[in-house]
Every structure is written in structure tokens, then in C-alpha cells.
Short mmCIF file of C-alpha atoms and ligand atoms in Angstrom, two decimals:
data_model
loop_
_atom_site.label_atom_id
_atom_site.label_comp_id
_atom_site.label_asym_id
_atom_site.label_seq_id
_atom_site.Cartn_x
_atom_site.Cartn_y
_atom_site.Cartn_z
CA MET A 395 0.25 -0.08 -0.13
CA ASN A 396 1.22 3.69 -1.19
CA THR A 397 1.43 5.49 1.95
CA ASP A 398 4.66 7.25 0.92
CA GLN A 399 2.66 9.61 -1.14
CA PHE A 400 1.31 11.07 2.20
CA LEU A 401 5.13 11.83 3.49
CA VAL A 402 6.38 15.37 3.38
CA LYS A 403 8.83 15.54 1.13
CA SER A 404 9.59 18.99 0.16
CA ASP A 405 11.25 21.77 2.37
CA LEU A 406 9.19 23.24 4.76
CA LYS A 407 8.47 26.84 4.83
CA TYR A 408 7.65 27.33 8.37
CA ILE A 409 5.52 30.37 9.51
CA ASP A 410 5.53 31.50 13.23
CA LYS A 411 1.73 31.53 14.29
CA ALA A 412 -1.50 30.09 12.12
CA SER A 413 -4.91 29.45 13.23
CA PHE A 414 -7.66 27.30 11.51
CA THR A 415 -11.09 26.39 11.95
CA TRP A 416 -13.01 23.68 10.58
CA GLN A 417 -16.45 22.28 10.50
CA THR A 418 -16.95 18.53 9.86
CA PRO A 419 -19.68 16.19 10.07
CA SER A 420 -20.75 13.09 11.44
CA ASN A 421 -21.73 9.76 9.16
CA ILE A 422 -24.16 7.21 9.19
CA ALA A 423 -23.16 3.95 7.47
CA LEU A 424 -25.39 1.92 5.00
CA ILE A 425 -22.66 -0.91 4.81
CA LYS A 426 -20.83 -1.09 8.00
CA TYR A 427 -17.33 -1.49 8.96
CA TRP A 428 -16.95 -3.82 11.97
CA GLY A 429 -13.34 -5.61 12.08
CA LYS A 430 -9.87 -3.85 11.37
CA SER A 431 -6.42 -4.96 11.39
CA ASN A 432 -3.47 -2.93 11.80
CA PRO A 433 -2.73 0.03 11.40
CA GLN A 434 -6.66 0.66 11.26
CA ILE A 435 -7.04 -1.42 8.18
CA PRO A 436 -10.49 -2.42 7.17
CA LYS A 437 -11.71 -5.74 7.19
CA ASN A 438 -14.49 -4.95 4.46
CA ALA A 439 -15.37 -1.95 2.55
CA SER A 440 -18.05 0.19 3.78
CA ILE A 441 -20.09 3.28 2.43
CA SER A 442 -21.71 6.23 4.42
CA PHE A 443 -24.29 8.75 4.00
CA THR A 444 -22.22 12.11 5.32
CA LEU A 445 -24.53 14.22 7.65
CA ASN A 446 -25.29 18.16 7.60
CA ASN A 447 -26.47 19.25 11.08
CA CYS A 448 -24.51 16.94 13.78
CA HIS A 449 -20.93 17.95 13.50
CA THR A 450 -18.05 19.39 15.23
CA ILE A 451 -16.41 22.77 15.33
CA THR A 452 -12.89 22.85 15.85
CA THR A 453 -9.98 25.32 15.91
CA ILE A 454 -6.40 24.82 16.25
CA ASN A 455 -4.08 27.67 16.96
CA PHE A 456 -0.52 26.77 16.14
CA GLU A 457 2.31 29.01 17.57
CA ARG A 458 5.92 28.17 16.45
CA LYS A 459 8.36 26.70 19.22
CA LEU A 460 11.30 28.53 20.19
CA HIS A 461 14.83 26.86 18.79
CA SER A 462 15.88 26.60 22.24
CA GLU A 463 12.49 24.85 23.20
CA LEU A 464 13.38 22.39 20.46
CA VAL A 465 16.88 21.90 21.55
CA SER A 466 16.19 21.63 25.00
CA GLU A 467 13.59 18.68 24.45
CA SER A 468 15.41 15.53 25.11
CA HIS A 469 13.16 13.58 22.81
CA GLN A 470 10.55 14.64 20.18
CA ASN A 471 7.59 16.10 22.06
CA ILE A 472 3.99 16.73 20.55
CA ASP A 473 2.74 19.57 22.86
CA PHE A 474 -0.75 20.49 22.68
CA ASP A 475 -3.96 21.53 25.37
CA LEU A 476 -7.20 20.52 24.52
CA LEU A 477 -10.60 22.75 25.27
CA PHE A 478 -14.02 20.93 24.87
CA GLU A 479 -16.20 23.92 24.56
CA GLY A 480 -13.91 26.24 26.35
CA LYS A 481 -13.42 24.25 29.24
CA PRO A 482 -9.82 22.00 29.51
CA LYS A 483 -10.93 18.38 28.78
CA GLU A 484 -8.37 16.26 30.25
CA GLU A 485 -10.42 13.08 29.46
CA PHE A 486 -10.17 13.27 26.01
CA LYS A 487 -6.48 13.90 25.68
CA PRO A 488 -5.16 10.52 25.41
CA LYS A 489 -7.43 9.74 22.25
CA ILE A 490 -5.49 12.72 20.59
CA ALA A 491 -2.23 11.75 21.70
CA GLU A 492 -2.45 8.62 20.22
CA PHE A 493 -4.06 10.15 16.99
CA PHE A 494 -0.89 12.48 16.66
CA LYS A 495 1.30 9.59 17.47
CA ARG A 496 0.08 8.09 14.73
CA VAL A 497 0.03 10.71 12.39
CA GLN A 498 3.63 12.30 13.26
CA GLU A 499 5.49 10.09 10.80
CA TYR A 500 2.93 12.03 7.69
CA CYS A 501 3.09 15.37 9.58
CA PRO A 502 6.55 15.80 11.33
CA TYR A 503 5.91 19.76 11.44
CA ILE A 504 3.70 18.92 14.19
CA PHE A 505 6.89 18.51 16.52
CA ASN A 506 7.47 22.26 15.91
CA TYR A 507 4.33 23.72 16.91
CA LYS A 508 2.30 24.01 20.30
CA MET A 509 -1.21 23.52 19.25
CA ILE A 510 -4.37 24.69 21.03
CA ILE A 511 -7.36 22.59 20.36
CA ASN A 512 -10.71 24.13 20.95
CA SER A 513 -13.81 21.89 19.74
CA GLU A 514 -17.50 21.80 20.27
CA ASN A 515 -20.28 19.56 18.67
CA SER A 516 -23.17 20.67 17.56
CA PHE A 517 -24.81 17.79 19.04
CA PRO A 518 -25.45 17.22 22.51
CA HIS A 519 -22.44 16.08 24.32
CA SER A 520 -22.91 12.11 25.58
CA SER A 521 -25.84 12.00 23.41
CA GLY A 522 -24.74 8.87 22.30
CA ILE A 523 -23.71 9.90 18.77
CA ALA A 524 -20.09 9.11 18.21
CA SER A 525 -18.59 12.38 18.28
CA SER A 526 -14.99 10.29 16.90
CA ALA A 527 -15.51 10.93 13.42
CA SER A 528 -16.45 14.40 13.41
CA GLY A 529 -13.87 15.28 15.95
CA LEU A 530 -10.72 13.54 14.42
CA SER A 531 -11.82 14.62 10.74
CA ALA A 532 -11.73 18.43 11.95
CA ILE A 533 -8.42 17.98 13.44
CA ALA A 534 -7.08 16.36 10.14
CA MET A 535 -8.39 19.17 8.42
CA CYS A 536 -6.58 21.87 10.66
CA LEU A 537 -3.46 19.70 10.55
CA MET A 538 -3.74 19.96 6.51
CA SER A 539 -4.87 23.64 6.49
CA LEU A 540 -1.25 24.13 8.50
CA GLU A 541 0.74 21.80 6.05
CA LYS A 542 -0.49 23.98 3.17
CA GLU A 543 0.41 27.33 4.44
CA ILE A 544 4.17 25.70 5.12
CA ASN A 545 4.06 23.58 1.73
CA VAL A 546 2.13 25.68 -0.75
CA ASP A 547 2.07 23.23 -3.81
CA LEU A 548 -0.53 20.86 -2.54
CA SER A 549 -3.79 20.62 -4.55
CA GLN A 550 -7.07 20.21 -2.69
CA GLU A 551 -7.91 16.84 -4.21
CA PHE A 552 -4.46 16.06 -2.49
CA ILE A 553 -5.49 17.73 0.95
CA ASN A 554 -8.64 16.09 1.07
CA LYS A 555 -6.99 12.66 0.53
CA LYS A 556 -4.30 13.26 2.82
CA ALA A 557 -7.19 14.26 5.64
CA SER A 558 -9.07 11.45 5.10
CA PHE A 559 -6.10 9.21 5.40
CA LEU A 560 -5.01 11.22 8.61
CA ALA A 561 -8.59 10.93 10.18
CA ARG A 562 -8.43 7.33 9.18
CA LEU A 563 -5.94 6.61 11.65
CA GLY A 564 -7.57 8.39 14.87
CA SER A 565 -11.14 6.59 14.04
CA GLY A 566 -11.52 4.38 10.44
CA SER A 567 -15.04 5.85 10.50
CA ALA A 568 -13.52 9.69 10.31
CA SER A 569 -12.12 8.88 6.78
CA ARG A 570 -15.28 9.09 5.78
CA SER A 571 -16.14 12.61 7.29
CA ILE A 572 -14.24 14.46 5.13
CA GLU A 573 -16.58 14.66 2.01
CA GLY A 574 -19.97 13.86 1.04
CA PRO A 575 -22.71 12.81 0.14
CA LEU A 576 -21.86 9.49 0.29
CA VAL A 577 -18.38 8.15 0.94
CA VAL A 578 -16.57 4.81 0.41
CA TRP A 579 -13.73 3.53 2.53
CA GLY A 580 -12.07 0.47 1.84
CA ASN A 581 -10.60 -1.27 -1.41
CA HIS A 582 -13.31 -2.47 -3.62
CA PRO A 583 -13.15 -3.62 -7.07
CA GLU A 584 -16.12 -1.93 -8.23
CA ILE A 585 -15.51 1.60 -6.72
CA GLU A 586 -12.88 2.93 -9.00
CA GLY A 587 -10.10 4.74 -6.44
CA SER A 588 -11.44 2.97 -3.29
CA SER A 589 -8.50 2.32 -0.96
CA ASP A 590 -8.27 1.09 2.81
CA LEU A 591 -6.32 4.15 3.39
CA PHE A 592 -8.59 6.70 3.03
CA GLY A 593 -12.33 7.77 1.73
CA VAL A 594 -13.63 8.38 -1.68
CA GLN A 595 -16.68 10.18 -3.03
CA PHE A 596 -18.98 7.23 -4.46
CA PRO A 597 -18.14 7.65 -8.29
CA HIS A 598 -21.04 6.86 -9.69
CA LYS A 599 -24.52 9.19 -10.18
CA VAL A 600 -27.16 8.76 -7.47
CA ASN A 601 -30.76 8.70 -8.44
CA ALA A 602 -32.61 11.46 -7.35
CA ILE A 603 -34.48 9.61 -4.87
CA PHE A 604 -31.49 9.91 -2.74
CA GLU A 605 -31.29 13.41 -3.12
CA ASN A 606 -31.21 15.34 0.45
CA TYR A 607 -32.27 12.21 1.88
CA GLN A 608 -33.36 12.74 5.65
CA ASP A 609 -32.04 10.84 8.78
CA VAL A 610 -33.85 11.51 12.30
CA ILE A 611 -31.71 10.16 14.83
CA LEU A 612 -33.64 9.41 18.18
CA LEU A 613 -31.76 9.17 21.27
CA VAL A 614 -32.87 6.42 22.82
CA ASP A 615 -29.77 5.98 25.37
CA LYS A 616 -27.57 8.51 25.76
CA GLY A 617 -24.95 7.19 28.27
CA GLU A 618 -21.53 5.95 27.73
CA LYS A 619 -21.28 3.09 25.47
CA GLN A 620 -20.65 0.06 27.24
CA VAL A 621 -18.55 -1.21 24.64
CA SER A 622 -15.98 1.08 22.76
CA SER A 623 -15.94 0.54 18.92
CA THR A 624 -12.20 -0.29 19.41
CA ILE A 625 -12.95 -3.46 21.47
CA GLY A 626 -15.62 -4.66 19.31
CA HIS A 627 -13.85 -4.45 16.21
CA ASN A 628 -11.24 -6.71 18.17
CA LEU A 629 -13.88 -9.10 18.79
CA MET A 630 -13.93 -10.03 15.39
CA ILE A 631 -10.55 -11.27 15.81
CA ASN A 632 -11.18 -15.33 15.89
CA HIS A 633 -15.38 -14.47 15.87
CA PRO A 634 -16.69 -17.51 14.20
CA TYR A 635 -18.48 -15.51 11.56
CA ALA A 636 -16.01 -13.20 10.75
CA GLU A 637 -15.00 -14.18 7.22
CA ASN A 638 -18.35 -14.54 6.00
CA ARG A 639 -19.37 -11.32 7.11
CA PHE A 640 -16.39 -9.47 5.69
CA THR A 641 -17.22 -11.17 2.43
CA GLN A 642 -20.85 -10.54 2.88
CA ALA A 643 -20.29 -6.52 3.52
CA ASN A 644 -17.95 -6.20 0.47
CA GLU A 645 -21.00 -8.27 -2.01
CA ASN A 646 -23.45 -6.15 0.09
CA LEU A 647 -21.50 -2.69 -1.43
CA THR A 648 -21.95 -4.01 -5.10
CA LYS A 649 -25.50 -4.17 -4.49
CA MET A 650 -25.42 -1.07 -2.66
CA SER A 651 -23.54 0.59 -5.27
CA LYS A 652 -26.50 -0.35 -8.28
CA ILE A 653 -29.18 0.33 -6.00
CA LEU A 654 -27.80 3.99 -5.50
CA GLN A 655 -27.39 4.39 -9.24
CA HIS A 656 -30.87 2.83 -10.18
CA GLY A 657 -32.83 4.06 -7.19
CA ASN A 658 -34.73 0.50 -6.38
CA ILE A 659 -35.86 2.03 -2.71
CA LYS A 660 -37.38 -1.64 -1.73
CA GLU A 661 -33.92 -3.10 -1.98
CA PHE A 662 -32.59 -0.27 -0.23
CA ILE A 663 -34.69 -0.46 2.57
CA ASN A 664 -34.10 -4.02 2.98
CA LEU A 665 -30.30 -3.89 2.47
CA VAL A 666 -29.99 -0.98 5.05
CA GLU A 667 -31.90 -3.01 7.52
CA ARG A 668 -30.05 -6.15 7.12
CA GLU A 669 -26.68 -4.47 7.53
CA ALA A 670 -27.96 -2.69 10.99
CA LEU A 671 -28.88 -5.62 12.44
CA THR A 672 -25.93 -7.80 11.15
CA LEU A 673 -23.46 -5.65 12.75
CA HIS A 674 -25.41 -6.05 16.30
CA ALA A 675 -25.83 -9.90 15.34
CA MET A 676 -22.32 -9.60 15.22
CA MET A 677 -21.91 -8.21 18.75
CA MET A 678 -24.20 -10.99 19.96
CA THR A 679 -22.50 -13.54 18.98
CA SER A 680 -18.75 -12.50 19.93
CA ASN A 681 -16.98 -14.04 22.83
CA PRO A 682 -17.47 -12.18 25.20
CA TYR A 683 -21.32 -11.19 23.92
CA PHE A 684 -22.85 -7.85 24.46
CA ILE A 685 -25.80 -6.24 23.02
CA LEU A 686 -26.30 -2.65 22.69
CA MET A 687 -29.79 -2.36 21.71
CA LYS A 688 -32.29 -0.95 24.33
CA PRO A 689 -35.88 -2.42 24.72
CA ASN A 690 -36.86 0.91 23.35
CA THR A 691 -34.54 0.58 20.16
CA LEU A 692 -36.69 -2.26 19.34
CA GLU A 693 -40.03 -0.62 20.22
CA ILE A 694 -38.84 1.86 17.82
CA ILE A 695 -37.98 -0.65 14.92
CA ASN A 696 -41.53 -2.59 15.04
CA LYS A 697 -43.49 0.96 15.00
CA ILE A 698 -41.34 1.83 11.84
CA TRP A 699 -42.15 -1.41 9.99
CA GLU A 700 -45.74 -0.79 11.46
CA TYR A 701 -45.89 2.48 9.64
CA ARG A 702 -44.14 1.51 6.46
CA GLN A 703 -46.84 -1.48 6.11
CA GLU A 704 -49.79 0.77 7.20
CA LYS A 705 -48.68 3.70 4.68
CA ASN A 706 -46.82 2.35 1.87
CA SER A 707 -44.27 4.18 3.20
CA ASN A 708 -40.28 4.08 2.27
CA ILE A 709 -39.32 4.62 5.86
CA CYS A 710 -36.31 2.40 7.30
CA PHE A 711 -34.08 2.48 10.03
CA THR A 712 -29.98 1.49 10.75
CA LEU A 713 -28.09 1.29 13.86
CA ASP A 714 -24.36 2.27 14.76
CA ALA A 715 -22.80 0.92 17.65
CA GLY A 716 -25.33 2.07 20.35
CA ALA A 717 -28.84 1.86 21.20
CA ASN A 718 -29.66 5.17 19.36
CA VAL A 719 -31.94 4.61 15.92
CA HIS A 720 -31.22 6.51 12.86
CA VAL A 721 -34.73 6.95 10.91
CA LEU A 722 -33.66 7.37 7.07
CA PHE A 723 -36.46 8.31 4.67
CA PRO A 724 -36.87 10.48 1.10
CA GLU A 725 -37.21 13.73 1.48
CA ASN A 726 -40.85 13.76 -0.29
CA GLU A 727 -41.86 11.96 3.03
CA LYS A 728 -40.92 14.61 5.37
CA GLU A 729 -43.71 16.24 6.71
CA ASN A 730 -45.50 12.67 7.57
CA VAL A 731 -42.78 11.18 8.88
CA LEU A 732 -41.92 14.00 11.07
CA GLN A 733 -45.27 13.93 12.43
CA PHE A 734 -45.08 10.22 13.19
CA ILE A 735 -41.75 10.39 14.63
CA ASP A 736 -42.86 13.17 16.80
CA SER A 737 -46.51 11.52 17.97
CA GLU A 738 -45.19 7.74 18.01
CA LEU A 739 -41.52 7.54 18.29
CA SER A 740 -40.12 10.40 20.43
CA ILE A 741 -42.16 8.76 23.88
CA PHE A 742 -39.10 5.84 23.27
CA CYS A 743 -36.53 8.69 23.75
CA GLN A 744 -34.69 9.97 26.59
CA LYS A 745 -36.46 13.19 27.12
CA LYS A 746 -38.21 12.66 23.83
CA GLN A 747 -35.20 13.97 22.17
CA TYR A 748 -34.18 13.30 18.76
CA ILE A 749 -32.18 15.19 16.06
CA CYS A 750 -33.27 16.43 12.67
CA ASP A 751 -30.63 16.01 9.84
CA ASN A 752 -30.02 15.35 6.29
CA ILE A 753 -27.20 14.52 3.94
CA GLY A 754 -24.48 17.01 4.12
CA LEU A 755 -21.47 17.65 1.56
CA GLY A 756 -18.58 17.29 4.32
CA ALA A 757 -15.95 19.70 5.65
CA LYS A 758 -16.23 23.40 5.78
CA ILE A 759 -13.57 25.66 6.48
CA LEU A 760 -14.99 28.58 9.01
CA THR A 761 -11.55 30.82 8.97
CA PRO A 762 -11.56 33.22 6.11
C1 DP6 B 1811 -20.23 0.58 13.74
O1 DP6 B 1811 -14.77 4.15 13.47
O2 DP6 B 1811 -15.68 4.31 15.83
O3 DP6 B 1811 -20.03 2.90 13.60
O4 DP6 B 1811 -11.56 2.91 13.61
O5 DP6 B 1811 -11.82 1.63 16.46
O6 DP6 B 1811 -12.31 4.24 16.08
P1 DP6 B 1811 -12.40 2.99 15.35
O7 DP6 B 1811 -14.01 2.95 14.99
P2 DP6 B 1811 -15.42 3.21 14.82
O8 DP6 B 1811 -16.39 2.43 13.85
C2 DP6 B 1811 -17.46 2.49 13.50
C3 DP6 B 1811 -18.36 1.41 13.63
C4 DP6 B 1811 -19.84 1.42 13.25
C5 DP6 B 1811 -19.97 1.10 11.81
C6 DP6 B 1811 -19.18 2.24 10.70
O9 DP6 B 1811 -19.34 3.64 10.90
O10 DP6 B 1811 -18.92 1.82 9.43
#
């Protein structure tokens, strides 16, 4: 695998100070990534809708270290402070320190700067919505903005590719949060340009039915995850169904690619729900086994099925590694479905909370 392309080869023209602010979204996988090998290489290809309203906004202030500071450091030191919603957040630091360690080979300039990272999410903290995809993709974009300042010849295409590559090293699904509306991550024979190293935009024209597709996230359980994604991925090692699952996921991506192009919505519904339940079936059949769905997750799923049958609707659900339910539907059903969610599904949510979202286009720079 050609990771060489992401090394910095030219001489860098260091600047003393810089500050960049990026807004990057969360994403929801249609074909799921579950299982990886080192270093953050997925066992199968996945595809996701990029979201719009669920995002992280991150500013990084970079201040160049003095020459004396650099020589006095006995070994190379990555120096950063982290603020979350304006306040220091020690518990988030280890994941970010690990991220910087993994990317240092590709971003050697981080040793030359003190970084102050200031981050906030648009969705409520501990809503059970994974913030690692939006959080790490935002940091990756800020690093790439600095890299462009000190190495001016970079194209936008390369910046996005390397940002996705870096974000992946922090959290696999973060590689799918740089662009939109549909991103594939993982090498797949039928997706041109696809790679295990970074996400690429879905390369085919998508049927109009999927334009501005809606995703309402029902907040069933806002608590801390019982099992982190990383532990879950590792339980796919020696999982009795692992190899079949990885083959199936790649086959499902072939099917999904056709569905997205031809607009066969009934097949879309079937495949998306099958993927969600297969993901959770993998969790329930690993050793140790675990269940992330809650009773209200199942209540909601049954209500969605009833509604779809009664109203001949094209609503469906998907799940990520938690109890929350993503309700997906075409824009032309928005009014009716929102009414249904408010009157019949919100009662199964904590404090009746849900977030209305739709497909988005990816990272946006907020600094002028
Ligand atoms: C179930 O990207 O959170 O949401 O690479 O260990 O950070 P790490 O895992 P992560 O896993 C996401 C798993 C998923 C499915 C998906 O988004 O494809």
C-alpha cells in the first residue's frame, strides 16, 4: 500500500503562528465497517451518508516553538492543550495524543508547534452520537490547513485525500467525514479509486430519490457506550462468522452501488436494515458477547415496520454501535414522517429528544 505519497518530502517554509477553524460532520454507515487490522485497515469496504447538522467545530491555534525549546526537549515532544466547549478536557486527551503519535510520521511539522485545540459539537455531549468521526476529521483538516501554509503546492484533491488518510488513523469511520454526500472507505473492485487508506466519494451518479435524504436520530440512550468501537472491532478477530461477514459486506457494497444508481428504494430499505441487524448480530455472537440495543430500540424498530406497512412508506432504520436509531427516509415523505416520529417514536427517546438531519457535503472551513 502506497503510504509514501503522504510523507512530507519538500522543504517546509515554517510560519510563526497560524489558526484554522473547520466544521466537519458525522456520518452514518449504510454498509458497516466492523473489524480491522493494524494500522486501522478495514476488513471490508463500507459506505456512508455524510450528515449535515451533526458536526464538530474545531479551531487549532499553532504557535511555533522557539529553537531553544526544541533543543532542550530530550526527545521529540508533541505539545498540545485541549479545550472542549472552552474548558480543559483531560479525559479526551489520550485519544488525541494517540492520534498525533500515529500521524507524526506523515506530519513531522507537529513537533515544531504548540497546539491549542478548541472543539465543540453541534449535538448534545454524551448523546450517544459518536463524536470521533467528526472530531478527528476536524483535527485532520486543521493539520492539512497548516501543511498547506508551509508547503504551498498542495492541491485541494490531495488535501482531502491526506486529511481522510490522517483521520482514518484516529478513527476508521472518520475517514468518511471529509467529503459527501456518499463516501466509500475500503478497497473494493467495483469502486474506482477506493482504498483501505482513505475515503473516496461514491463515483457514480446517484438516483434522484436519494437527493437530500433525511436522517432523524432518535436518542434512545445517551449514556456512555458499554463497549467501545475499538474493543468491538477486536472481537471480530477469531469471531466464528468473521470471514463470511467480511465477504458479505463487500458483496452488499456491490448491491448498494447498483441500488444507489438505479433508485430501487425497496431493495435499499431491505439492505440497510439487514446491515444494521447483522452488525448487532456480530456483537451478540462474539466472545464476550454484548447487546447494545435497548428495549426502546426494538419498540422503535417495530413501530417503523408497522408504519411502513400501513402507509406504504419508504422509511427504514439503521443503527451504529449503540442503542440510538437512525430513521432514514426520502425528502418527499418529510412532513408525514416527522409527524409520525414526534407523535409515536419520541416517547421512546430519553427526554423525548431526537435530532433532524439530512445528507451533507462534508468539511467546511470557517476561518476566512
Ligand atoms: C458501527 O470508526 O468508531 O459505526 O476505527 O476503532 O475508531 P475505530 O472505530 P469506529 O467504528 C465505527 C463502527 C460503526 C460502523 C461504521 O461507521 O461503519
